Amino acid sequence: MYPSAMDYARDGGTALIPTRFVWPYGGRSVYLSGTFTGWSQWPMAPVEGCPTVFQTVCSVPPGYHQYKFIVDGEWRHDENQPFVSGSLGTVNTVLLARESDYLPAVLSAQIPPRSNMDVDNQAFQRLVRVSDVALPDDASRISQSDLDISRHRISAVLSTHSAYDLLPGSSKVIALDVDLPVKQAFHILHEQGIPMAPLWDFSRAQFVGVLSALDFILIMRELGNHGSNLTEEELETHTISAWKEAKSYLSRQANELGKSAPRRLVWSGPDNSLKDVALEILQNGVATVPIIHSPAQDGSYPQLLYLASLSEILKHICRYFKHSPESLPILQLPIGAIPLGTWVPKIGEPNRQPLAMLRPTASLNAALNLLVQAQVSAIPIVDDNDSLLDMYSRSDITALAKDKIYTHINLEEMSIHQALQLAEEPYATYGLSSQKCHMCLRSDSLHEVMERLSRPGVRRLVVVEAGSKRVEGIISVGDIFKFLLG
């Protein structure tokens, strides 16, 4: 039987301080043991949405304490927290001041309103964040030589491997005819579960562009600006080609000089190096690049082989260095110590671009406007304490094709909450989606983050505070490559 907080309250007769302990390094079963538990094992539970992070709250008397973790039966200590060596080996330490030394008004803003821990709210305002401390200054210093070595080795691997290495044994690639009605294209993207598709022009016998979820966002915003909802008739008569021409016209109108060159199709050949493919994606701000092969020297009879993405290239890097991660010294650095991603600005920080976030009650129109204006692919949906609830991404717009919902909605009247429910199964409950909300901690290593981002369907990781899920930042696959390629 595990000791309870009440046992210590009776024994000591002093006011106890609810203290959260976090083990963010994974394991099947994790326990906490320390001077405040009589060195008995106190169970820790995985954090919802972060299965590699374990936490527990103990009521601890003021004073100096030592503690360790038991991970899968092995005694461990957290090297990122204060520790000392003694008769029990290496142990972590924590010093808790008297209750009167705490400032509840300063710490209370960090406490989530819907905690699933059975802890008194007033006592919780005196919570001591044992594991969520800032990284020490020396940990945030990246060795330039380690960075140069890692970048050189990654660049060498990408330069010596081609797009052919990304081609699977078998796959299905969907292309759309430019004369296809927008309505039909809308349904195809939704039914196939894809965010974009290359466009084929039969009259020119070549691929001429890409239709993406962003196109549908722009269509709906444009029609919404004229005070009308999107009707099925308008989509039926409006072809992809007509929309592209209208989009080009709108771009010229928005341009002060009245000139706007049509955007060329960004593509790569199968013999192009993976580094060239990655740079093509980054420099043009696209999500994927069609891999096109032409048997003729003049480029006629092009064949669409595959759609390459940064996630696929990152997977190739992870697979290549799987058995020799030590050859990339920067892999073990915590992401909080690396200049990559978009982070919530700290108080007093100048010139930091704010991280775009919205409440679930915000209108769908507000979300679409933010996606376009902030030039982001996804927006964290948070509660009043900025704790992560869900994500709304560009590709979610295709859910409006379900049951022809787009024909009878008002973008200002529909909330993000309602829009997200359209993409969920009938039995799903609102909240964190295991397929959409992929999270990590600022203490996670670059290696761990790269491995997660290389998984199918994972385009970004939301950096959250352990326990509260308060959003701290976002790291995308593109951020990783901008850092790795310098």
GROMACS .gro file of C-alpha atoms in nm:
model
  486
    1MET     CA    1   0.000   0.000   0.000
    2TYR     CA    2   0.140   0.336  -0.103
    3PRO     CA    3   0.164   0.615   0.155
    4SER     CA    4  -0.082   0.898   0.112
    5ALA     CA    5  -0.042   1.270   0.165
    6MET     CA    6  -0.270   1.245   0.468
    7ASP     CA    7  -0.027   1.001   0.633
    8TYR     CA    8   0.248   1.262   0.625
    9ALA     CA    9   0.013   1.535   0.744
   10ARG     CA   10  -0.074   1.335   1.051
   11ASP     CA   11   0.287   1.240   1.121
   12GLY     CA   12   0.440   1.584   1.086
   13GLY     CA   13   0.157   1.807   1.201
   14THR     CA   14   0.283   2.079   0.966
   15ALA     CA   15   0.138   2.245   0.661
   16LEU     CA   16   0.230   2.045   0.351
   17ILE     CA   17   0.312   2.180   0.008
   18PRO     CA   18   0.160   2.002  -0.296
   19THR     CA   19   0.458   1.946  -0.525
   20ARG     CA   20   0.456   1.806  -0.877
   21PHE     CA   21   0.734   1.572  -0.985
   22VAL     CA   22   0.784   1.491  -1.353
   23TRP     CA   23   0.978   1.215  -1.529
   24PRO     CA   24   0.984   1.316  -1.901
   25TYR     CA   25   1.205   1.035  -2.033
   26GLY     CA   26   0.957   0.752  -2.095
   27GLY     CA   27   0.923   0.403  -1.954
   28ARG     CA   28   0.654   0.140  -1.898
   29SER     CA   29   0.615   0.190  -1.522
   30VAL     CA   30   0.756   0.481  -1.323
   31TYR     CA   31   0.758   0.539  -0.947
   32LEU     CA   32   0.886   0.819  -0.724
   33SER     CA   33   1.075   0.752  -0.403
   34GLY     CA   34   1.225   1.001  -0.159
   35THR     CA   35   1.275   1.118   0.194
   36PHE     CA   36   0.916   1.253   0.193
   37THR     CA   37   0.775   0.906   0.112
   38GLY     CA   38   0.998   0.724   0.359
   39TRP     CA   39   1.170   0.591   0.045
   40SER     CA   40   0.857   0.395  -0.036
   41GLN     CA   41   0.752   0.384  -0.401
   42TRP     CA   42   0.492   0.641  -0.505
   43PRO     CA   43   0.322   0.566  -0.843
   44MET     CA   44   0.347   0.812  -1.130
   45ALA     CA   45   0.095   0.831  -1.414
   46PRO     CA   46   0.155   0.920  -1.781
   47VAL     CA   47   0.038   1.264  -1.890
   48GLU     CA   48  -0.258   1.259  -2.127
   49GLY     CA   49  -0.134   1.322  -2.479
   50CYS     CA   50   0.233   1.276  -2.373
   51PRO     CA   51   0.276   0.903  -2.303
   52THR     CA   52   0.649   0.944  -2.244
   53VAL     CA   53   0.595   1.194  -1.962
   54PHE     CA   54   0.505   1.069  -1.613
   55GLN     CA   55   0.398   1.287  -1.323
   56THR     CA   56   0.262   1.277  -0.971
   57VAL     CA   57   0.177   1.527  -0.699
   58CYS     CA   58   0.296   1.468  -0.344
   59SER     CA   59   0.219   1.673  -0.035
   60VAL     CA   60   0.567   1.748   0.097
   61PRO     CA   61   0.666   1.921   0.422
   62PRO     CA   62   0.894   2.228   0.396
   63GLY     CA   63   1.267   2.163   0.404
   64TYR     CA   64   1.544   1.984   0.216
   65HIS     CA   65   1.453   1.657   0.043
   66GLN     CA   66   1.614   1.392  -0.172
   67TYR     CA   67   1.437   1.172  -0.425
   68LYS     CA   68   1.491   0.926  -0.711
   69PHE     CA   69   1.280   0.756  -0.977
   70ILE     CA   70   1.224   0.385  -1.033
   71VAL     CA   71   1.184   0.333  -1.408
   72ASP     CA   72   1.096  -0.020  -1.518
   73GLY     CA   73   1.250  -0.152  -1.197
   74GLU     CA   74   1.573   0.050  -1.231
   75TRP     CA   75   1.673   0.334  -0.996
   76ARG     CA   76   1.725   0.654  -1.196
   77HIS     CA   77   1.780   1.024  -1.134
   78ASP     CA   78   1.703   1.326  -1.357
   79GLU     CA   79   2.031   1.468  -1.482
   80ASN     CA   80   1.858   1.795  -1.575
   81GLN     CA   81   1.763   1.865  -1.212
   82PRO     CA   82   1.987   1.937  -0.908
   83PHE     CA   83   2.149   1.618  -0.779
   84VAL     CA   84   2.410   1.502  -0.529
   85SER     CA   85   2.597   1.177  -0.460
   86GLY     CA   86   2.572   0.998  -0.129
   87SER     CA   87   2.511   0.665   0.043
   88LEU     CA   88   2.209   0.603  -0.183
   89GLY     CA   89   2.403   0.680  -0.498
   90THR     CA   90   2.310   0.983  -0.708
   91VAL     CA   91   1.985   1.145  -0.598
   92ASN     CA   92   1.794   1.456  -0.699
   93THR     CA   93   1.736   1.728  -0.442
   94VAL     CA   94   1.471   1.990  -0.379
   95LEU     CA   95   1.446   2.264  -0.117
   96LEU     CA   96   1.093   2.369  -0.024
   97ALA     CA   97   1.061   2.690   0.177
   98ARG     CA   98   0.796   2.750   0.441
   99GLU     CA   99   0.441   2.814   0.324
  100SER     CA  100   0.465   3.183   0.409
  101ASP     CA  101   0.758   3.222   0.170
  102TYR     CA  102   0.541   3.154  -0.139
  103LEU     CA  103   0.363   3.410  -0.354
  104PRO     CA  104   0.035   3.249  -0.468
  105ALA     CA  105  -0.056   3.547  -0.687
  106VAL     CA  106   0.255   3.491  -0.898
  107LEU     CA  107   0.219   3.116  -0.948
  108SER     CA  108  -0.157   3.079  -0.967
  109ALA     CA  109  -0.172   3.187  -1.331
  110GLN     CA  110   0.014   2.870  -1.427
  111ILE     CA  111  -0.246   2.634  -1.283
  112PRO     CA  112  -0.498   2.482  -1.526
  113PRO     CA  113  -0.865   2.520  -1.430
  114ARG     CA  114  -0.956   2.160  -1.504
  115SER     CA  115  -0.691   1.956  -1.326
  116ASN     CA  116  -0.758   1.584  -1.303
  117MET     CA  117  -0.557   1.566  -0.981
  118ASP     CA  118  -0.737   1.548  -0.651
  119VAL     CA  119  -0.562   1.848  -0.499
  120ASP     CA  120  -0.713   2.143  -0.317
  121ASN     CA  121  -0.713   2.452  -0.543
  122GLN     CA  122  -0.577   2.688  -0.278
  123ALA     CA  123  -0.296   2.451  -0.197
  124PHE     CA  124  -0.234   2.403  -0.569
  125GLN     CA  125  -0.157   2.774  -0.600
  126ARG     CA  126   0.150   2.707  -0.390
  127LEU     CA  127   0.267   2.440  -0.636
  128VAL     CA  128   0.642   2.412  -0.682
  129ARG     CA  129   0.747   2.325  -1.038
  130VAL     CA  130   1.021   2.072  -0.966
  131SER     CA  131   1.085   1.955  -1.322
  132ASP     CA  132   0.967   2.243  -1.538
  133VAL     CA  133   1.256   2.473  -1.457
  134ALA     CA  134   1.440   2.681  -1.715
  135LEU     CA  135   1.745   2.534  -1.879
  136PRO     CA  136   2.072   2.652  -1.723
  137ASP     CA  137   2.278   2.900  -1.922
  138ASP     CA  138   2.552   2.649  -2.004
  139ALA     CA  139   2.297   2.404  -2.150
  140SER     CA  140   2.173   2.669  -2.392
  141ARG     CA  141   2.516   2.722  -2.545
  142ILE     CA  142   2.548   2.525  -2.868
  143SER     CA  143   2.901   2.435  -2.964
  144GLN     CA  144   2.966   2.585  -3.308
  145SER     CA  145   3.197   2.296  -3.395
  146ASP     CA  146   2.927   2.041  -3.302
  147LEU     CA  147   2.676   2.235  -3.510
  148ASP     CA  148   2.910   2.257  -3.810
  149ILE     CA  149   2.997   1.887  -3.792
  150SER     CA  150   2.633   1.782  -3.771
  151ARG     CA  151   2.522   2.009  -4.054
  152HIS     CA  152   2.809   1.894  -4.277
  153ARG     CA  153   2.729   1.525  -4.226
  154ILE     CA  154   2.356   1.573  -4.286
  155SER     CA  155   2.426   1.782  -4.596
  156ALA     CA  156   2.661   1.513  -4.727
  157VAL     CA  157   2.399   1.240  -4.686
  158LEU     CA  158   2.126   1.445  -4.855
  159SER     CA  159   2.361   1.541  -5.139
  160THR     CA  160   2.455   1.179  -5.215
  161HIS     CA  161   2.100   1.040  -5.213
  162SER     CA  162   1.838   1.119  -5.475
  163ALA     CA  163   1.460   1.149  -5.487
  164TYR     CA  164   1.456   0.791  -5.619
  165ASP     CA  165   1.535   0.682  -5.263
  166LEU     CA  166   1.197   0.817  -5.151
  167LEU     CA  167   0.991   0.618  -5.400
  168PRO     CA  168   0.795   0.336  -5.232
  169GLY     CA  169   0.750  -0.007  -5.385
  170SER     CA  170   0.393   0.080  -5.474
  171SER     CA  171   0.181   0.388  -5.421
  172LYS     CA  172  -0.114   0.584  -5.557
  173VAL     CA  173  -0.071   0.942  -5.674
  174ILE     CA  174  -0.378   1.149  -5.761
  175ALA     CA  175  -0.373   1.428  -6.019
  176LEU     CA  176  -0.667   1.652  -6.114
  177ASP     CA  177  -0.775   1.783  -6.454
  178VAL     CA  178  -0.772   2.165  -6.463
  179ASP     CA  179  -1.116   2.155  -6.630
  180LEU     CA  180  -1.264   1.968  -6.333
  181PRO     CA  181  -1.532   2.163  -6.141
  182VAL     CA  182  -1.409   2.299  -5.809
  183LYS     CA  183  -1.693   2.115  -5.636
  184GLN     CA  184  -1.576   1.778  -5.763
  185ALA     CA  185  -1.214   1.854  -5.675
  186PHE     CA  186  -1.328   1.956  -5.325
  187HIS     CA  187  -1.495   1.616  -5.277
  188ILE     CA  188  -1.198   1.422  -5.415
  189LEU     CA  189  -0.953   1.579  -5.170
  190HIS     CA  190  -1.190   1.505  -4.881
  191GLU     CA  191  -1.270   1.147  -4.985
  192GLN     CA  192  -0.906   1.061  -5.052
  193GLY     CA  193  -0.788   1.230  -4.732
  194ILE     CA  194  -0.523   1.436  -4.912
  195PRO     CA  195  -0.450   1.810  -4.865
  196MET     CA  196  -0.335   1.875  -5.223
  197ALA     CA  197  -0.307   1.732  -5.575
  198PRO     CA  198  -0.106   1.822  -5.890
  199LEU     CA  199  -0.301   1.969  -6.185
  200TRP     CA  200  -0.287   1.825  -6.536
  201ASP     CA  201  -0.369   2.030  -6.848
  202PHE     CA  202  -0.469   1.800  -7.134
  203SER     CA  203  -0.447   2.076  -7.394
  204ARG     CA  204  -0.082   2.141  -7.304
  205ALA     CA  205  -0.005   1.781  -7.208
  206GLN     CA  206   0.180   1.884  -6.896
  207PHE     CA  207   0.145   1.944  -6.525
  208VAL     CA  208   0.072   2.310  -6.464
  209GLY     CA  209   0.025   2.357  -6.090
  210VAL     CA  210  -0.118   2.229  -5.767
  211LEU     CA  211  -0.459   2.255  -5.604
  212SER     CA  212  -0.439   2.264  -5.227
  213ALA     CA  213  -0.657   2.315  -4.923
  214LEU     CA  214  -0.536   2.677  -4.922
  215ASP     CA  215  -0.717   2.728  -5.254
  216PHE     CA  216  -1.046   2.628  -5.093
  217ILE     CA  217  -0.980   2.861  -4.802
  218LEU     CA  218  -0.923   3.150  -5.042
  219ILE     CA  219  -1.236   3.059  -5.243
  220MET     CA  220  -1.456   3.055  -4.935
  221ARG     CA  221  -1.309   3.379  -4.802
  222GLU     CA  222  -1.355   3.553  -5.137
  223LEU     CA  223  -1.718   3.449  -5.169
  224GLY     CA  224  -1.775   3.531  -4.804
  225ASN     CA  225  -1.642   3.882  -4.858
  226HIS     CA  226  -1.922   3.940  -5.107
  227GLY     CA  227  -2.180   3.861  -4.843
  228SER     CA  228  -2.293   3.526  -4.980
  229ASN     CA  229  -2.247   3.168  -4.872
  230LEU     CA  230  -2.083   2.918  -5.102
  231THR     CA  231  -2.349   2.750  -5.315
  232GLU     CA  232  -2.333   2.417  -5.489
  233GLU     CA  233  -2.424   2.582  -5.821
  234GLU     CA  234  -2.124   2.817  -5.802
  235LEU     CA  235  -1.889   2.529  -5.735
  236GLU     CA  236  -2.044   2.322  -6.015
  237THR     CA  237  -1.976   2.585  -6.283
  238HIS     CA  238  -1.645   2.712  -6.145
  239THR     CA  239  -1.358   2.504  -6.284
  240ILE     CA  240  -1.013   2.474  -6.132
  241SER     CA  241  -0.869   2.658  -6.433
  242ALA     CA  242  -1.117   2.944  -6.388
  243TRP     CA  243  -1.031   2.970  -6.020
  244LYS     CA  244  -0.658   2.983  -6.092
  245GLU     CA  245  -0.717   3.269  -6.337
  246ALA     CA  246  -0.931   3.451  -6.080
  247LYS     CA  247  -0.666   3.394  -5.815
  248SER     CA  248  -0.401   3.542  -6.043
  249TYR     CA  249  -0.627   3.844  -6.109
  250LEU     CA  250  -0.680   3.898  -5.736
  251SER     CA  251  -0.305   3.878  -5.681
  252ARG     CA  252  -0.245   4.146  -5.946
  253GLN     CA  253  -0.507   4.368  -5.781
  254ALA     CA  254  -0.338   4.330  -5.445
  255ASN     CA  255   0.000   4.414  -5.594
  256GLU     CA  256   0.077   4.786  -5.589
  257LEU     CA  257   0.257   4.769  -5.923
  258GLY     CA  258  -0.030   4.585  -6.088
  259LYS     CA  259   0.203   4.307  -6.198
  260SER     CA  260   0.199   3.955  -6.070
  261ALA     CA  261   0.379   3.680  -6.258
  262PRO     CA  262   0.196   3.346  -6.250
  263ARG     CA  263   0.353   3.112  -5.999
  264ARG     CA  264   0.544   2.832  -6.167
  265LEU     CA  265   0.496   2.467  -6.083
  266VAL     CA  266   0.754   2.362  -5.825
  267TRP     CA  267   0.874   2.011  -5.906
  268SER     CA  268   1.182   1.789  -5.900
  269GLY     CA  269   1.316   1.502  -6.105
  270PRO     CA  270   1.392   1.157  -5.961
  271ASP     CA  271   1.766   1.217  -6.009
  272ASN     CA  272   1.767   1.538  -5.806
  273SER     CA  273   1.945   1.509  -5.472
  274LEU     CA  274   1.741   1.505  -5.152
  275LYS     CA  275   1.914   1.828  -5.053
  276ASP     CA  276   1.791   1.996  -5.372
  277VAL     CA  277   1.439   1.867  -5.310
  278ALA     CA  278   1.442   1.994  -4.950
  279LEU     CA  279   1.570   2.337  -5.058
  280GLU     CA  280   1.307   2.353  -5.333
  281ILE     CA  281   1.035   2.298  -5.074
  282LEU     CA  282   1.179   2.548  -4.825
  283GLN     CA  283   1.257   2.826  -5.073
  284ASN     CA  284   0.914   2.811  -5.237
  285GLY     CA  285   0.713   2.770  -4.918
  286VAL     CA  286   0.527   2.459  -5.039
  287ALA     CA  287   0.434   2.146  -4.845
  288THR     CA  288   0.516   1.888  -5.113
  289VAL     CA  289   0.697   1.866  -5.444
  290PRO     CA  290   0.582   1.639  -5.731
  291ILE     CA  291   0.854   1.405  -5.853
  292ILE     CA  292   0.812   1.407  -6.230
  293HIS     CA  293   1.003   1.202  -6.487
  294SER     CA  294   1.004   1.262  -6.861
  295PRO     CA  295   1.151   1.001  -7.098
  296ALA     CA  296   1.199   1.269  -7.365
  297GLN     CA  297   1.468   1.537  -7.359
  298ASP     CA  298   1.217   1.811  -7.437
  299GLY     CA  299   1.017   1.725  -7.126
  300SER     CA  300   0.720   1.582  -7.314
  301TYR     CA  301   0.518   1.287  -7.185
  302PRO     CA  302   0.583   1.368  -6.819
  303GLN     CA  303   0.511   1.094  -6.568
  304LEU     CA  304   0.407   1.175  -6.210
  305LEU     CA  305   0.597   0.934  -5.985
  306TYR     CA  306   0.547   1.060  -5.633
  307LEU     CA  307   0.479   1.357  -5.403
  308ALA     CA  308   0.787   1.423  -5.191
  309SER     CA  309   0.765   1.601  -4.857
  310LEU     CA  310   1.009   1.712  -4.591
  311SER     CA  311   0.870   1.443  -4.359
  312GLU     CA  312   0.985   1.176  -4.603
  313ILE     CA  313   1.331   1.329  -4.625
  314LEU     CA  314   1.351   1.358  -4.246
  315LYS     CA  315   1.257   0.990  -4.219
  316HIS     CA  316   1.547   0.912  -4.454
  317ILE     CA  317   1.787   1.107  -4.228
  318CYS     CA  318   1.662   0.931  -3.914
  319ARG     CA  319   1.694   0.592  -4.079
  320TYR     CA  320   2.046   0.667  -4.204
  321PHE     CA  321   2.177   0.775  -3.862
  322LYS     CA  322   1.966   0.528  -3.661
  323HIS     CA  323   2.264   0.320  -3.549
  324SER     CA  324   2.511   0.606  -3.520
  325PRO     CA  325   2.331   0.902  -3.360
  326GLU     CA  326   2.653   0.998  -3.183
  327SER     CA  327   2.791   1.108  -3.521
  328LEU     CA  328   2.551   1.406  -3.499
  329PRO     CA  329   2.650   1.578  -3.170
  330ILE     CA  330   2.353   1.819  -3.173
  331LEU     CA  331   2.094   1.539  -3.157
  332GLN     CA  332   2.103   1.519  -2.777
  333LEU     CA  333   2.042   1.890  -2.724
  334PRO     CA  334   1.702   1.978  -2.573
  335ILE     CA  335   1.484   2.166  -2.820
  336GLY     CA  336   1.440   2.445  -2.567
  337ALA     CA  337   1.810   2.526  -2.611
  338ILE     CA  338   1.801   2.534  -2.992
  339PRO     CA  339   1.698   2.832  -3.206
  340LEU     CA  340   1.420   2.666  -3.403
  341GLY     CA  341   1.041   2.682  -3.413
  342THR     CA  342   0.795   2.950  -3.305
  343TRP     CA  343   0.760   3.016  -2.934
  344VAL     CA  344   0.525   3.210  -2.710
  345PRO     CA  345   0.713   3.531  -2.624
  346LYS     CA  346   0.824   3.570  -2.266
  347ILE     CA  347   0.744   3.886  -2.076
  348GLY     CA  348   0.986   4.159  -2.177
  349GLU     CA  349   1.116   3.980  -2.486
  350PRO     CA  350   1.141   4.226  -2.778
  351ASN     CA  351   1.086   4.159  -3.148
  352ARG     CA  352   0.943   3.809  -3.107
  353GLN     CA  353   0.672   3.707  -3.352
  354PRO     CA  354   0.365   3.604  -3.148
  355LEU     CA  355   0.240   3.249  -3.175
  356ALA     CA  356  -0.105   3.244  -3.335
  357MET     CA  357  -0.365   3.078  -3.110
  358LEU     CA  358  -0.746   3.085  -3.095
  359ARG     CA  359  -1.023   2.988  -2.854
  360PRO     CA  360  -1.272   2.718  -2.959
  361THR     CA  361  -1.551   2.978  -2.956
  362ALA     CA  362  -1.380   3.189  -3.224
  363SER     CA  363  -1.548   3.189  -3.565
  364LEU     CA  364  -1.434   2.970  -3.850
  365ASN     CA  365  -1.387   3.289  -4.051
  366ALA     CA  366  -1.137   3.413  -3.790
  367ALA     CA  367  -0.943   3.088  -3.822
  368LEU     CA  368  -0.932   3.103  -4.202
  369ASN     CA  369  -0.822   3.467  -4.196
  370LEU     CA  370  -0.546   3.387  -3.948
  371LEU     CA  371  -0.422   3.091  -4.155
  372VAL     CA  372  -0.387   3.319  -4.457
  373GLN     CA  373  -0.264   3.640  -4.294
  374ALA     CA  374  -0.015   3.477  -4.054
  375GLN     CA  375   0.096   3.237  -4.331
  376VAL     CA  376   0.077   2.936  -4.102
  377SER     CA  377  -0.051   2.587  -4.177
  378ALA     CA  378  -0.216   2.521  -3.841
  379ILE     CA  379  -0.344   2.704  -3.533
  380PRO     CA  380  -0.348   2.567  -3.175
  381ILE     CA  381  -0.694   2.585  -3.020
  382VAL     CA  382  -0.658   2.662  -2.650
  383ASP     CA  383  -0.870   2.728  -2.343
  384ASP     CA  384  -0.866   3.043  -2.129
  385ASN     CA  385  -0.537   2.930  -1.971
  386ASP     CA  386  -0.374   2.865  -2.310
  387SER     CA  387  -0.385   2.488  -2.251
  388LEU     CA  388  -0.401   2.288  -2.574
  389LEU     CA  389  -0.742   2.153  -2.673
  390ASP     CA  390  -0.708   2.084  -3.043
  391MET     CA  391  -0.552   2.202  -3.369
  392TYR     CA  392  -0.717   2.358  -3.672
  393SER     CA  393  -0.512   2.314  -3.990
  394ARG     CA  394  -0.556   2.415  -4.352
  395SER     CA  395  -0.653   2.062  -4.455
  396ASP     CA  396  -0.948   2.069  -4.212
  397ILE     CA  397  -1.131   2.289  -4.462
  398THR     CA  398  -1.198   1.980  -4.678
  399ALA     CA  399  -1.425   1.845  -4.402
  400LEU     CA  400  -1.684   2.097  -4.523
  401ALA     CA  401  -1.733   1.873  -4.827
  402LYS     CA  402  -1.892   1.614  -4.599
  403ASP     CA  403  -2.266   1.601  -4.671
  404LYS     CA  404  -2.223   1.925  -4.872
  405ILE     CA  405  -2.195   2.130  -4.553
  406TYR     CA  406  -2.033   2.415  -4.745
  407THR     CA  407  -2.368   2.491  -4.913
  408HIS     CA  408  -2.545   2.600  -4.594
  409ILE     CA  409  -2.295   2.746  -4.350
  410ASN     CA  410  -2.197   3.098  -4.250
  411LEU     CA  411  -1.828   3.137  -4.177
  412GLU     CA  412  -1.892   3.400  -3.910
  413GLU     CA  413  -2.160   3.197  -3.734
  414MET     CA  414  -1.980   2.860  -3.729
  415SER     CA  415  -1.729   2.825  -3.443
  416ILE     CA  416  -1.397   2.644  -3.464
  417HIS     CA  417  -1.537   2.390  -3.217
  418GLN     CA  418  -1.822   2.310  -3.456
  419ALA     CA  419  -1.591   2.300  -3.757
  420LEU     CA  420  -1.356   2.053  -3.587
  421GLN     CA  421  -1.645   1.827  -3.493
  422LEU     CA  422  -1.727   1.787  -3.863
  423ALA     CA  423  -1.404   1.595  -3.915
  424GLU     CA  424  -1.455   1.372  -3.611
  425GLU     CA  425  -1.629   1.039  -3.594
  426PRO     CA  426  -1.975   1.040  -3.433
  427TYR     CA  427  -1.841   0.871  -3.121
  428ALA     CA  428  -1.546   1.107  -3.080
  429THR     CA  429  -1.546   1.357  -2.794
  430TYR     CA  430  -1.418   1.711  -2.820
  431GLY     CA  431  -1.071   1.765  -2.690
  432LEU     CA  432  -0.725   1.640  -2.777
  433SER     CA  433  -0.717   1.441  -3.097
  434SER     CA  434  -0.456   1.166  -3.093
  435GLN     CA  435  -0.414   1.199  -3.471
  436LYS     CA  436  -0.393   1.578  -3.485
  437CYS     CA  437  -0.240   1.701  -3.161
  438HIS     CA  438   0.114   1.573  -3.149
  439MET     CA  439   0.299   1.717  -2.852
  440CYS     CA  440   0.643   1.735  -2.700
  441LEU     CA  441   0.823   1.910  -2.414
  442ARG     CA  442   1.098   2.170  -2.433
  443SER     CA  443   1.321   1.921  -2.248
  444ASP     CA  444   1.284   1.661  -2.528
  445SER     CA  445   1.598   1.611  -2.733
  446LEU     CA  446   1.628   1.710  -3.097
  447HIS     CA  447   1.667   1.341  -3.177
  448GLU     CA  448   1.331   1.257  -3.016
  449VAL     CA  449   1.158   1.544  -3.196
  450MET     CA  450   1.302   1.443  -3.534
  451GLU     CA  451   1.188   1.083  -3.483
  452ARG     CA  452   0.832   1.193  -3.407
  453LEU     CA  453   0.816   1.436  -3.697
  454SER     CA  454   0.932   1.164  -3.937
  455ARG     CA  455   0.622   0.955  -3.864
  456PRO     CA  456   0.344   0.948  -4.126
  457GLY     CA  457   0.089   1.226  -4.084
  458VAL     CA  458   0.293   1.425  -3.828
  459ARG     CA  459   0.366   1.771  -3.970
  460ARG     CA  460   0.429   1.962  -3.649
  461LEU     CA  461   0.471   1.920  -3.273
  462VAL     CA  462   0.315   2.153  -3.020
  463VAL     CA  463   0.554   2.224  -2.733
  464VAL     CA  464   0.351   2.212  -2.413
  465GLU     CA  465   0.411   2.247  -2.043
  466ALA     CA  466   0.398   1.906  -1.875
  467GLY     CA  467   0.074   1.852  -1.687
  468SER     CA  468  -0.110   2.171  -1.777
  469LYS     CA  469  -0.057   2.135  -2.155
  470ARG     CA  470  -0.006   2.510  -2.169
  471VAL     CA  471   0.119   2.589  -2.520
  472GLU     CA  472   0.479   2.709  -2.525
  473GLY     CA  473   0.564   2.682  -2.894
  474ILE     CA  474   0.536   2.491  -3.221
  475ILE     CA  475   0.805   2.307  -3.414
  476SER     CA  476   0.736   2.204  -3.773
  477VAL     CA  477   0.927   1.978  -4.010
  478GLY     CA  478   1.026   2.292  -4.201
  479ASP     CA  479   1.176   2.442  -3.884
  480ILE     CA  480   1.393   2.132  -3.843
  481PHE     CA  481   1.530   2.158  -4.196
  482LYS     CA  482   1.593   2.533  -4.173
  483PHE     CA  483   1.804   2.460  -3.866
  484LEU     CA  484   1.982   2.152  -4.005
  485LEU     CA  485   2.064   2.310  -4.341
  486GLY     CA  486   2.161   2.644  -4.189
   0.00000   0.00000   0.00000
